[in-house]
Tab-separated table of C-alpha atoms in Angstrom:
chain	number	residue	atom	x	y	z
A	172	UNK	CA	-11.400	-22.329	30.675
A	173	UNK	CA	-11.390	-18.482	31.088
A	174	UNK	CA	-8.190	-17.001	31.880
A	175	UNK	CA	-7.412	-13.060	32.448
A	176	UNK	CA	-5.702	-11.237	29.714
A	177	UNK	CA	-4.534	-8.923	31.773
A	178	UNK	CA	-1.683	-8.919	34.786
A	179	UNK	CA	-2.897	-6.037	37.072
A	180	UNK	CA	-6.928	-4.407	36.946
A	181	UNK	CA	-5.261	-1.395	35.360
A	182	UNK	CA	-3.397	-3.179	32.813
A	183	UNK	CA	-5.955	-1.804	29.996
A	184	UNK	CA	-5.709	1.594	31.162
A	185	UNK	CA	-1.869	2.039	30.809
A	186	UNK	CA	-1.909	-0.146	27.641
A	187	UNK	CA	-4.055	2.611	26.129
A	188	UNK	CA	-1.946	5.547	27.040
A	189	UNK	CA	0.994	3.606	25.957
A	190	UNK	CA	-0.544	2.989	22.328
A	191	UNK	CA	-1.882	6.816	22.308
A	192	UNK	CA	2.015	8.140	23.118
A	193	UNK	CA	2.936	5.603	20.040
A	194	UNK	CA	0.014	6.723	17.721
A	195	UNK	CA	-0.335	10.611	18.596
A	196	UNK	CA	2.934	11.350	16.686
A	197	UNK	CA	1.332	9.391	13.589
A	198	UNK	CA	-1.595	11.594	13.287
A	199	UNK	CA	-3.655	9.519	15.355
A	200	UNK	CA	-5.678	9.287	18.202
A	201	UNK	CA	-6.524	6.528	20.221
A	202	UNK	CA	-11.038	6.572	20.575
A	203	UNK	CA	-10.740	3.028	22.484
A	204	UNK	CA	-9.110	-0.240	23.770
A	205	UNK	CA	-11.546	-2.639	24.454
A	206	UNK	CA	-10.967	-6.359	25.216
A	207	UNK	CA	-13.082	-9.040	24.117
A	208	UNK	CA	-13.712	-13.093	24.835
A	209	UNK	CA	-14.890	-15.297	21.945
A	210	UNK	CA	-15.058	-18.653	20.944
A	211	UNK	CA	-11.529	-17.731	19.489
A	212	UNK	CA	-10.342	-16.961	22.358
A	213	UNK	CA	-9.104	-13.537	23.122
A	214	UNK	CA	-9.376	-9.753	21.219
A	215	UNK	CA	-7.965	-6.334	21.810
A	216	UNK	CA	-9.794	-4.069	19.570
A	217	UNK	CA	-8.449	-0.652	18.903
A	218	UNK	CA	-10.438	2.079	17.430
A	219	UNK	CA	-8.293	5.220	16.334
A	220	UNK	CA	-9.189	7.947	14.447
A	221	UNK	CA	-7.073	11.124	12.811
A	222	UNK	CA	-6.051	14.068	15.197
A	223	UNK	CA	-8.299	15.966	12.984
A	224	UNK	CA	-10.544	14.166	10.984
A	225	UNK	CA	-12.280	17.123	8.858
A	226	UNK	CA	-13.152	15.138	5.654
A	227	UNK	CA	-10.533	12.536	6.139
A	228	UNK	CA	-11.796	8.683	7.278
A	229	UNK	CA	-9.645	6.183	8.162
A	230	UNK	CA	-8.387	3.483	5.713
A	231	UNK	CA	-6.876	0.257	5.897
A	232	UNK	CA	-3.617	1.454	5.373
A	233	UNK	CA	-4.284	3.082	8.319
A	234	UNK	CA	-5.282	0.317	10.191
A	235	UNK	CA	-1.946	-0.874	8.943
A	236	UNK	CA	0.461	1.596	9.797
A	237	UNK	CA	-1.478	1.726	13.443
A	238	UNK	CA	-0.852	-1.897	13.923
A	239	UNK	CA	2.871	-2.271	12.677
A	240	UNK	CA	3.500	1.191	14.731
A	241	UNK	CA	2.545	-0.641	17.711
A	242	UNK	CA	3.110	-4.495	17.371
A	243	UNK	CA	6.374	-4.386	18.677
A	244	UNK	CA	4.872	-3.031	21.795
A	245	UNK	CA	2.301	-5.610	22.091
A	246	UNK	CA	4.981	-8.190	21.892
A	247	UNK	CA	7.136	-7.110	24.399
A	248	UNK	CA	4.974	-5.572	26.915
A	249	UNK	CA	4.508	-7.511	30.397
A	250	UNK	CA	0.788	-5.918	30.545
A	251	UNK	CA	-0.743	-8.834	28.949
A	252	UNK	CA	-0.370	-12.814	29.715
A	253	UNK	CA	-1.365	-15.223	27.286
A	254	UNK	CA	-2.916	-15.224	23.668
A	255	UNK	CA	-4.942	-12.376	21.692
A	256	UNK	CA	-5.689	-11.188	18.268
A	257	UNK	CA	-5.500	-7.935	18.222
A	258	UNK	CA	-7.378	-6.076	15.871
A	259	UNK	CA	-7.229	-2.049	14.741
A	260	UNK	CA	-9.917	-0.098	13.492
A	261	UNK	CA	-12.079	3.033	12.634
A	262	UNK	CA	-15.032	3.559	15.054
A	263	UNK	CA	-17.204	3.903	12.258
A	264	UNK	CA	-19.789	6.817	10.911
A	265	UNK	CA	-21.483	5.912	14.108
A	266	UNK	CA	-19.416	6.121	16.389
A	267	UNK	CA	-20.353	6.012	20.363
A	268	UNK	CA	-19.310	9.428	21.596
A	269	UNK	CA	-15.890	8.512	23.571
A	270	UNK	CA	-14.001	11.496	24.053
């Protein structure tokens, strides 16, 4: 049974600028928020990057600190019904061009 993730069509939309006001003063920026429907059921991927990346790559500690920064969010926003795994990470050396 499919169910929506989301309460209103631009649910996804302010989620993202809610995350990016949460990450920006960390250093980060938020590349995407992009939902997803496996067999597990439901994803939120987040892809963030540094500010200014020059040599520096994201790590899992960054990951990290991005998802503690914003899991109290997650759990207390009325944006999304029902289950997800959310899951934070770089966009990768190749990266779709975004922003």
């Amino acid at each position: 049974m499919k169910t929506n993730l989301f309460k209103t069509k631009t649910a996804l939309h302010q989620l993202e600028h809610e995350v990016e006001a949460i990450l920006l003063p960390l250093g980060y920026e938020v590349i995407a928020l992009e939902p997803s429907l496996g067999l597990e059921g439901h994803k939120l991927i987040l892809y963030i990057d540094f500010l200014n990346p020059s040599e520096q790559h994201i790590s899992l500690e960054d990951c990290i600190t991005a998802n503690r920064a914003i899991d109290t969010f997650f759990e207390n926003t009325d944006l999304i019904s029902g289950s997800y795994t959310l899951e934070v990470s770089s966009p990768g050396i190749e990266r779709p061009l975004r922003k």
